[in-house]
mmCIF file of C-alpha atoms and ligand atoms in Angstrom:
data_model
loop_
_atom_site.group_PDB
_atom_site.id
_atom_site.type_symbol
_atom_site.label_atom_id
_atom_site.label_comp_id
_atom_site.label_asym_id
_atom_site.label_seq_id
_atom_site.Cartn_x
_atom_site.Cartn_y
_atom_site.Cartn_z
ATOM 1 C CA UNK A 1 -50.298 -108.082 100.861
ATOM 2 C CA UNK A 2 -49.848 -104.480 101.190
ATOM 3 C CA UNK A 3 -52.588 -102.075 100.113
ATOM 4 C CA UNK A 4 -51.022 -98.539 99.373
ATOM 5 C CA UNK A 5 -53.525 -95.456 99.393
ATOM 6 C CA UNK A 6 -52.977 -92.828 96.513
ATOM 7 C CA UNK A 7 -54.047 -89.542 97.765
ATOM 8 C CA UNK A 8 -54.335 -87.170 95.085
ATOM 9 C CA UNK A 9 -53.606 -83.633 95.248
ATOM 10 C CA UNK A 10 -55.378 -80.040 94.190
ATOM 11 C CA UNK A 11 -57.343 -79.873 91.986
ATOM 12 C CA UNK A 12 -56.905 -82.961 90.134
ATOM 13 C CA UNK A 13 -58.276 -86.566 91.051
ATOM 14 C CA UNK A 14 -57.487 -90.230 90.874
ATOM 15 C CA UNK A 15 -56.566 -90.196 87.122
ATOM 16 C CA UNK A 16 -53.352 -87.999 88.429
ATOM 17 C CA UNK A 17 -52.081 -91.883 89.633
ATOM 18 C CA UNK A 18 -52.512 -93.452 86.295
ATOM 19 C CA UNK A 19 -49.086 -94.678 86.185
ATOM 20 C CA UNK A 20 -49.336 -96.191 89.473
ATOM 21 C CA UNK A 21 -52.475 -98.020 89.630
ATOM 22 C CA UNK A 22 -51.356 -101.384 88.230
ATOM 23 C CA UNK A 23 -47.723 -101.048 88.050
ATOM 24 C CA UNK A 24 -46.670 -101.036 92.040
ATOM 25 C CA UNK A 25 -45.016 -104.845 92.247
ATOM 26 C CA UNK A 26 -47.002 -107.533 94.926
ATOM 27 C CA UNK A 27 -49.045 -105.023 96.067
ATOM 28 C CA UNK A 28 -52.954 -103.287 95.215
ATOM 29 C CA UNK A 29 -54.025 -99.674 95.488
ATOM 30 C CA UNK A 30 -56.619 -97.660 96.483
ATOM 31 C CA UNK A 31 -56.780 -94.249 94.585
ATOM 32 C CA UNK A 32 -60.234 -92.904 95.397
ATOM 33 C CA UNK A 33 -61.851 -89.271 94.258
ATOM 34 C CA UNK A 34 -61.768 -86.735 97.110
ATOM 35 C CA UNK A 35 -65.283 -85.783 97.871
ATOM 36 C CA UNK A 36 -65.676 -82.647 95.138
ATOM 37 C CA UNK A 37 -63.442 -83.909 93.090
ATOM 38 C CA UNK A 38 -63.386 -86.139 89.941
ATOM 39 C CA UNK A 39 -66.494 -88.563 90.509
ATOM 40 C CA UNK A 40 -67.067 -88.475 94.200
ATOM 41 C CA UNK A 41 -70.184 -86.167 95.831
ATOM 42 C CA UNK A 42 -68.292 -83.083 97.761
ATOM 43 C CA UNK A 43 -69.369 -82.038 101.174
ATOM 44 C CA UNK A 44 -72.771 -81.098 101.936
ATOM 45 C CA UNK A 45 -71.401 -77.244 102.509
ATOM 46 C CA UNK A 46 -67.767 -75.536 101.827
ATOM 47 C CA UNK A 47 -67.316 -75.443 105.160
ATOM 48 C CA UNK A 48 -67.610 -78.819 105.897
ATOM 49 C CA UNK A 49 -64.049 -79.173 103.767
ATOM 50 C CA UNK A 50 -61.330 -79.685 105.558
ATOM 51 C CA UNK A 51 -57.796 -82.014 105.359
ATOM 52 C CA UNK A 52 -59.309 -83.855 108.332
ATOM 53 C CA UNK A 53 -62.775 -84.604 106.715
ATOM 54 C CA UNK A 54 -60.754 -85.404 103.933
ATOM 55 C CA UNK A 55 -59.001 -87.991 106.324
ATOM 56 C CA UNK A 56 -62.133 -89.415 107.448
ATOM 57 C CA UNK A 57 -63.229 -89.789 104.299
ATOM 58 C CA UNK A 58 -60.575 -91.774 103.126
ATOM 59 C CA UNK A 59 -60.547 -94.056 106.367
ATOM 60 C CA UNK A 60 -64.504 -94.472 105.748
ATOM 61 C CA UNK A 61 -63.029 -95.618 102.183
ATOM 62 C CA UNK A 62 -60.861 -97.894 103.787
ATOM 63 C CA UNK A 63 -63.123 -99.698 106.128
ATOM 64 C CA UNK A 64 -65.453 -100.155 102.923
ATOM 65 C CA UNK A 65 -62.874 -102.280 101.260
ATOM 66 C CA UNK A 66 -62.067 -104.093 104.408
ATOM 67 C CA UNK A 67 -58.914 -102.391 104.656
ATOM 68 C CA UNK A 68 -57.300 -102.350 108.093
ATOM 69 C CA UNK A 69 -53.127 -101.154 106.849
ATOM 70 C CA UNK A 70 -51.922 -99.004 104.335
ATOM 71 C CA UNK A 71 -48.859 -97.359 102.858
ATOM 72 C CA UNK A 72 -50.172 -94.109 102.505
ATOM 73 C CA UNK A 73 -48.606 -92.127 99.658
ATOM 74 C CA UNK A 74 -49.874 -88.630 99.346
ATOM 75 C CA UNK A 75 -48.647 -86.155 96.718
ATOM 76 C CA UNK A 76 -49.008 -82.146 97.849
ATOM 77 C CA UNK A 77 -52.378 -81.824 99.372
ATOM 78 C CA UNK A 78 -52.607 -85.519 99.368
ATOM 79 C CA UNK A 79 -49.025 -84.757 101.732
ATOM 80 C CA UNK A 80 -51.701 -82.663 103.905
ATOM 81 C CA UNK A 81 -53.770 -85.285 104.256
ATOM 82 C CA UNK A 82 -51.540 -87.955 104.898
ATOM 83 C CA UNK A 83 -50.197 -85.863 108.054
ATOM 84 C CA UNK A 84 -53.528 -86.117 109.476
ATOM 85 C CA UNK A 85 -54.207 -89.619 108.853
ATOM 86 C CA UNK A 86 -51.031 -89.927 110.856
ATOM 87 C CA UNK A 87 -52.145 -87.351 113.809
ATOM 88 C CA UNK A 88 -55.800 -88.878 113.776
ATOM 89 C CA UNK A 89 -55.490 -92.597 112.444
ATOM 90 C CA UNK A 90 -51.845 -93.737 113.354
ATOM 91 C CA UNK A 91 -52.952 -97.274 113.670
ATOM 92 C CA UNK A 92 -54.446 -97.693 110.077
ATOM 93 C CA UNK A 93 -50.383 -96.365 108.567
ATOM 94 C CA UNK A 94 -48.383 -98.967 108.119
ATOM 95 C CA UNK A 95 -45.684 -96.349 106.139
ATOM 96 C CA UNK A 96 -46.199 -93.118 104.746
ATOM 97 C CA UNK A 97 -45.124 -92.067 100.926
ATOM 98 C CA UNK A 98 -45.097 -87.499 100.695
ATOM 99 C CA UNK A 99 -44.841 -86.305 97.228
ATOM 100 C CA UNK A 100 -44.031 -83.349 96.309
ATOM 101 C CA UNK A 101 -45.232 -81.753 99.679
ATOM 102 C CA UNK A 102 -44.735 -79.920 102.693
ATOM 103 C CA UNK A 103 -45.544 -80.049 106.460
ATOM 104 C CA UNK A 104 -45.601 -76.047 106.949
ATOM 105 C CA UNK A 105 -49.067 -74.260 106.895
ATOM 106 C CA UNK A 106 -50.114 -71.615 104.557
ATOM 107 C CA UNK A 107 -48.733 -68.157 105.186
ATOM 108 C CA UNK A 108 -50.715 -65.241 105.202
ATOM 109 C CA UNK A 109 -49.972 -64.413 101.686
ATOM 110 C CA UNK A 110 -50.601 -67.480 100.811
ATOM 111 C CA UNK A 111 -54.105 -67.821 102.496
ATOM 112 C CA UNK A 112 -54.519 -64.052 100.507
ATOM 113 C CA UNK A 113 -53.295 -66.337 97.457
ATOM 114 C CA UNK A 114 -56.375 -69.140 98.558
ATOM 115 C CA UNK A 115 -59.037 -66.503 98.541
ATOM 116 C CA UNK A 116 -58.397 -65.145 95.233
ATOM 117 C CA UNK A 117 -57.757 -68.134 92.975
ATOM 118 C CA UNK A 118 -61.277 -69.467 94.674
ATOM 119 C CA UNK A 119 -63.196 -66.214 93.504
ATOM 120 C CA UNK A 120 -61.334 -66.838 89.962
ATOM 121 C CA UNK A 121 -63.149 -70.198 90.459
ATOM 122 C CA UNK A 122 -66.231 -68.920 91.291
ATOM 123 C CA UNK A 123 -66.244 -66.422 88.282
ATOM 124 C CA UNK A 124 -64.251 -68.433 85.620
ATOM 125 C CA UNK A 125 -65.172 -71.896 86.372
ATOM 126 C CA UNK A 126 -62.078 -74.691 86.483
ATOM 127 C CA UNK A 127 -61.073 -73.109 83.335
ATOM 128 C CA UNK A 128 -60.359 -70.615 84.905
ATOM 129 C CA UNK A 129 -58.179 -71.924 87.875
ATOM 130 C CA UNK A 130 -56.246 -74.450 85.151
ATOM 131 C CA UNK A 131 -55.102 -71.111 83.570
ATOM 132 C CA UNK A 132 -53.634 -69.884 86.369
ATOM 133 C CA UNK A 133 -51.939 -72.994 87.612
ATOM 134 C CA UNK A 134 -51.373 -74.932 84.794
ATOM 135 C CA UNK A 135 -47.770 -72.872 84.198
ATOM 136 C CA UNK A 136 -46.743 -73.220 87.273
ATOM 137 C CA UNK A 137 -47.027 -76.978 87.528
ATOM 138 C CA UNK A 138 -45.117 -79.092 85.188
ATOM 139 C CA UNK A 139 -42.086 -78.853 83.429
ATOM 140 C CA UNK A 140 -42.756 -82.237 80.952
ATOM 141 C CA UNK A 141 -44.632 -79.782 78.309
ATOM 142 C CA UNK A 142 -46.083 -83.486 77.097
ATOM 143 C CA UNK A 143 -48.566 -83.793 80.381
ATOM 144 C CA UNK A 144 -49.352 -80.287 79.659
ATOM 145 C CA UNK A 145 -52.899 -80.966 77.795
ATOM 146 C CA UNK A 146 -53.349 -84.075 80.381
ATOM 147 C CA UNK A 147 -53.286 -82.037 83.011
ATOM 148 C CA UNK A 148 -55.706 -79.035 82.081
ATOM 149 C CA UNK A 149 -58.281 -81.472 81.208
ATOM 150 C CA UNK A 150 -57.834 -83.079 84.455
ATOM 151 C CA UNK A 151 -58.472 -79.545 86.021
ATOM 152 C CA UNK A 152 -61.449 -78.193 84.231
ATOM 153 C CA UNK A 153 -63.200 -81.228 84.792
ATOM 154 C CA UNK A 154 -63.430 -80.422 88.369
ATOM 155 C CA UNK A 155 -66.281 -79.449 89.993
ATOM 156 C CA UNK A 156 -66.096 -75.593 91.259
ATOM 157 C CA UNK A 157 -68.031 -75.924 94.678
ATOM 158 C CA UNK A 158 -65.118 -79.078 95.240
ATOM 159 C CA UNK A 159 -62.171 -76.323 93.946
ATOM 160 C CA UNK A 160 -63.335 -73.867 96.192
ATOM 161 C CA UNK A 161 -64.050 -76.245 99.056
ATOM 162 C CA UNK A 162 -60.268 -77.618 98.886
ATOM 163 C CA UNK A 163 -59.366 -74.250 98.832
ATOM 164 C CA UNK A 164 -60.886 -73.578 102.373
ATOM 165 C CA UNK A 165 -59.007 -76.718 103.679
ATOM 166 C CA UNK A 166 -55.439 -75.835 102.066
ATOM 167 C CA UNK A 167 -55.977 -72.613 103.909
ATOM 168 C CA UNK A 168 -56.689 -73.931 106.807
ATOM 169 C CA UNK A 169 -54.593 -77.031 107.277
ATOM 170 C CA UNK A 170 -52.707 -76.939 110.511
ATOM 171 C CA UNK A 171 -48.854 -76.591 110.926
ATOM 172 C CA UNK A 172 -47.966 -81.007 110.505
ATOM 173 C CA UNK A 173 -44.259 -79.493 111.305
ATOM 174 C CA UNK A 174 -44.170 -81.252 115.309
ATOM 175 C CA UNK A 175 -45.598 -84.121 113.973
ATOM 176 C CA UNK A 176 -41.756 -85.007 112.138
ATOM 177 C CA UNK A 177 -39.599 -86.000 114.583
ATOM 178 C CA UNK A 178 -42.615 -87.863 116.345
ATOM 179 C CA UNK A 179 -43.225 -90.407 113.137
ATOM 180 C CA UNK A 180 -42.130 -94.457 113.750
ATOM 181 C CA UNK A 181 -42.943 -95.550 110.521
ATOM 182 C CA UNK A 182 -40.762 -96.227 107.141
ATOM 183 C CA UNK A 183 -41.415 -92.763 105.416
ATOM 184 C CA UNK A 184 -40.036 -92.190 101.512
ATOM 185 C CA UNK A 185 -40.147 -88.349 100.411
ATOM 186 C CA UNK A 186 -39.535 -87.820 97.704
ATOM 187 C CA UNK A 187 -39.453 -84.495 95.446
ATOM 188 C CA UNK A 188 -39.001 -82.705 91.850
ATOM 189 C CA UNK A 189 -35.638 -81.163 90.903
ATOM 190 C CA UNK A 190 -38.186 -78.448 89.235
ATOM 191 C CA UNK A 191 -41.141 -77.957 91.742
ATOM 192 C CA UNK A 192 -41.891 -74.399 92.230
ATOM 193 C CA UNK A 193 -44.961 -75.257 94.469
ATOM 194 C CA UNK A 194 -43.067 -77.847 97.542
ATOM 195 C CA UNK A 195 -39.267 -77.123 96.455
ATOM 196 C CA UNK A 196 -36.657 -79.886 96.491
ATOM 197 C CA UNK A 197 -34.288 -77.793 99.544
ATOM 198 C CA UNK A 198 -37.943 -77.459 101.585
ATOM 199 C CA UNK A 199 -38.569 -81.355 101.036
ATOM 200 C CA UNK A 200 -34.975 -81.956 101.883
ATOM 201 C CA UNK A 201 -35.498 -80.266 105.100
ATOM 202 C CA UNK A 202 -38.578 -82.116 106.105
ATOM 203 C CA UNK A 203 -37.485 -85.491 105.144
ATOM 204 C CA UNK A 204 -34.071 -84.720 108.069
ATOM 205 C CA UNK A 205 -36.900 -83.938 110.619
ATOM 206 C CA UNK A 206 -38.182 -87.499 110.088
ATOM 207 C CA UNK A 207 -36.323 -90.223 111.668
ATOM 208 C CA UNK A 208 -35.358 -92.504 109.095
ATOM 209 C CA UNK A 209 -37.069 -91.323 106.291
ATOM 210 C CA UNK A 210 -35.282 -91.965 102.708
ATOM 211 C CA UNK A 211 -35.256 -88.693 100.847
ATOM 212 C CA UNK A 212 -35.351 -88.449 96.603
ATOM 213 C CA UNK A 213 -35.083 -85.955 94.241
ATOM 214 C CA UNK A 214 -36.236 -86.487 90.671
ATOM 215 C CA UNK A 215 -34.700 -85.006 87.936
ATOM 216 C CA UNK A 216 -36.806 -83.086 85.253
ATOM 217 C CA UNK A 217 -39.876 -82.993 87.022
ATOM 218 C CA UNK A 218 -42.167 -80.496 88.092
ATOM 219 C CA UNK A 219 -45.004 -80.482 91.138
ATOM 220 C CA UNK A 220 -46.539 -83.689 89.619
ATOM 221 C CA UNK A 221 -43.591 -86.426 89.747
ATOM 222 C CA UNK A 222 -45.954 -89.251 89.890
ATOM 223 C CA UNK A 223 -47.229 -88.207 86.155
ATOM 224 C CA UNK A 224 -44.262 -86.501 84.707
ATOM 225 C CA UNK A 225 -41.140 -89.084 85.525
ATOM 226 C CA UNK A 226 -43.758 -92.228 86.125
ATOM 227 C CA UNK A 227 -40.713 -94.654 85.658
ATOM 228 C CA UNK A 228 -38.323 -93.330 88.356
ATOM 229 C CA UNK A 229 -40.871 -92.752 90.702
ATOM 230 C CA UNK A 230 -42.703 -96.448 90.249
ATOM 231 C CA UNK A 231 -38.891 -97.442 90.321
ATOM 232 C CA UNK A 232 -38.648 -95.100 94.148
ATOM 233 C CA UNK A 233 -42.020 -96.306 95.293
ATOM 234 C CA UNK A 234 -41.558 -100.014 94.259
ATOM 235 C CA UNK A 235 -38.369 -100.320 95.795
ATOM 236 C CA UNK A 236 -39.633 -98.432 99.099
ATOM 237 C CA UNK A 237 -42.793 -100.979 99.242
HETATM 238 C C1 MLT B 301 -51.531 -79.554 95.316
HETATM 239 O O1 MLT B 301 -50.931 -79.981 94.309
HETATM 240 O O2 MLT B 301 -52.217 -80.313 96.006
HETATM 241 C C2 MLT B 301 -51.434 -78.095 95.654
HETATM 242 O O3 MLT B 301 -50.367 -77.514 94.964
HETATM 243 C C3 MLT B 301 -51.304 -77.889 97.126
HETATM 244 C C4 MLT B 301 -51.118 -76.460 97.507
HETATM 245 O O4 MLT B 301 -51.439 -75.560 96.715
HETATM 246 O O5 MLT B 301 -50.661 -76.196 98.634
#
């Protein structure tokens, strides 16, 4: 039976894959909180945050539910972390899912970017961070209130912790050409956050991968077009 592992992305938790738990055909999931997010404890200290204590998490997850293969399928920072499940726990992959992602690190703009939305957290709370990212998320204006909710119930030391690992993630760019696994990527015609051309790109560096673009959809596919991407993801699996 294949197990696939729903890796959510910033700042949102499991609930993000509500259209996916259940629905994937002959198969079970996995769609765990990130610690400091959603129900799960965060990291003793913001330093300790990073996409590969992320990873470690998630294989400590894995091990718990007597899990040895997975499909990982990991949408934006979830994309991060999925790249270093690859670089650090190749054997546990059985095929890789990246949604609504990229491989390239942060620029320095956008590490300037980091630093400032997580003193907005600090001083606003996850109210405050929803009303900065909320418009520049979705285009489905009906996931709209889902969404926000999702974000301000998240804990601010967890916000500002994923922060410090966004910034900090390394370049997953040499680890393309390199993958040996079935790979889907698949994007949003609308993303302004991992655009369709960049997801494109990535998806050629990967040998073999099957590339998708999904119309009317923002940064959060999996939520706003849940039929054509269970339809992607269930044919993929
Ligand atoms: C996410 O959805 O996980 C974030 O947009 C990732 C990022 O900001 O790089």
């Amino acid at each position: 039976m294949t197990t696939v592992l729903l890796i959510h992305g910033f700042p949102f938790d499991h609930s993000q894959w509500r259209h996916q738990v259940g629905a994937l055909p002959g198969g079970r999931c996995i769609a765990p909180d990130l610690p400091g997010a959603g129900a799960t404890r965060g990291f003793d200290a913001i330093e300790d945050y990073s996409v590969a204590s992320y990873a470690t998490y998630l294989i400590g997850v894995l091990d718990q539910a007597k899990v040895d293969q997975v499909v990982i399928c990991g949408l934006s920072m979830g994309g991060y972390i999925a790249f270093e499940l690859l670089r650090r726990f190749p054997d546990r992959v059985r095929a890789a899912v990246f949604s609504n992602t990229k491989a390239t690190p942060d620029t320095a703009e956008a590490k300037r970017g980091r630093d400032l939305l997580a003193a907005k957290a600090q001083k606003e709370g996850a109210a405050g961070v929803a009303g900065e990212l909320v418009p520049k998320l979705m285009v489905q204006p009906e996931v709209v209130g889902e969404v926000t909710k999702m974000i301000e119930r998240q804990p601010v030391t967890g916000i500002v912790g994923a922060l410090r690992a966004l910034r900090e993630r390394p370049d997953s760019t040499p680890l393309l050409a390199t993958m040996r696994i079935p790979v889907l990527v698949v994007a949003g015609a609308d993303d302004r956050i991992a655009p369709a051309e960049g997801m494109q790109q990535m998806a050629h560096a990967i040998p073999g991968a099957r590339f998708v673009v999904i119309p009317r959809s923002g940064h959060l596919t999996p939520l706003e077009q849940p039929r054509a991407f269970n339809a992607e993801l269930g044919a993929f699996l």
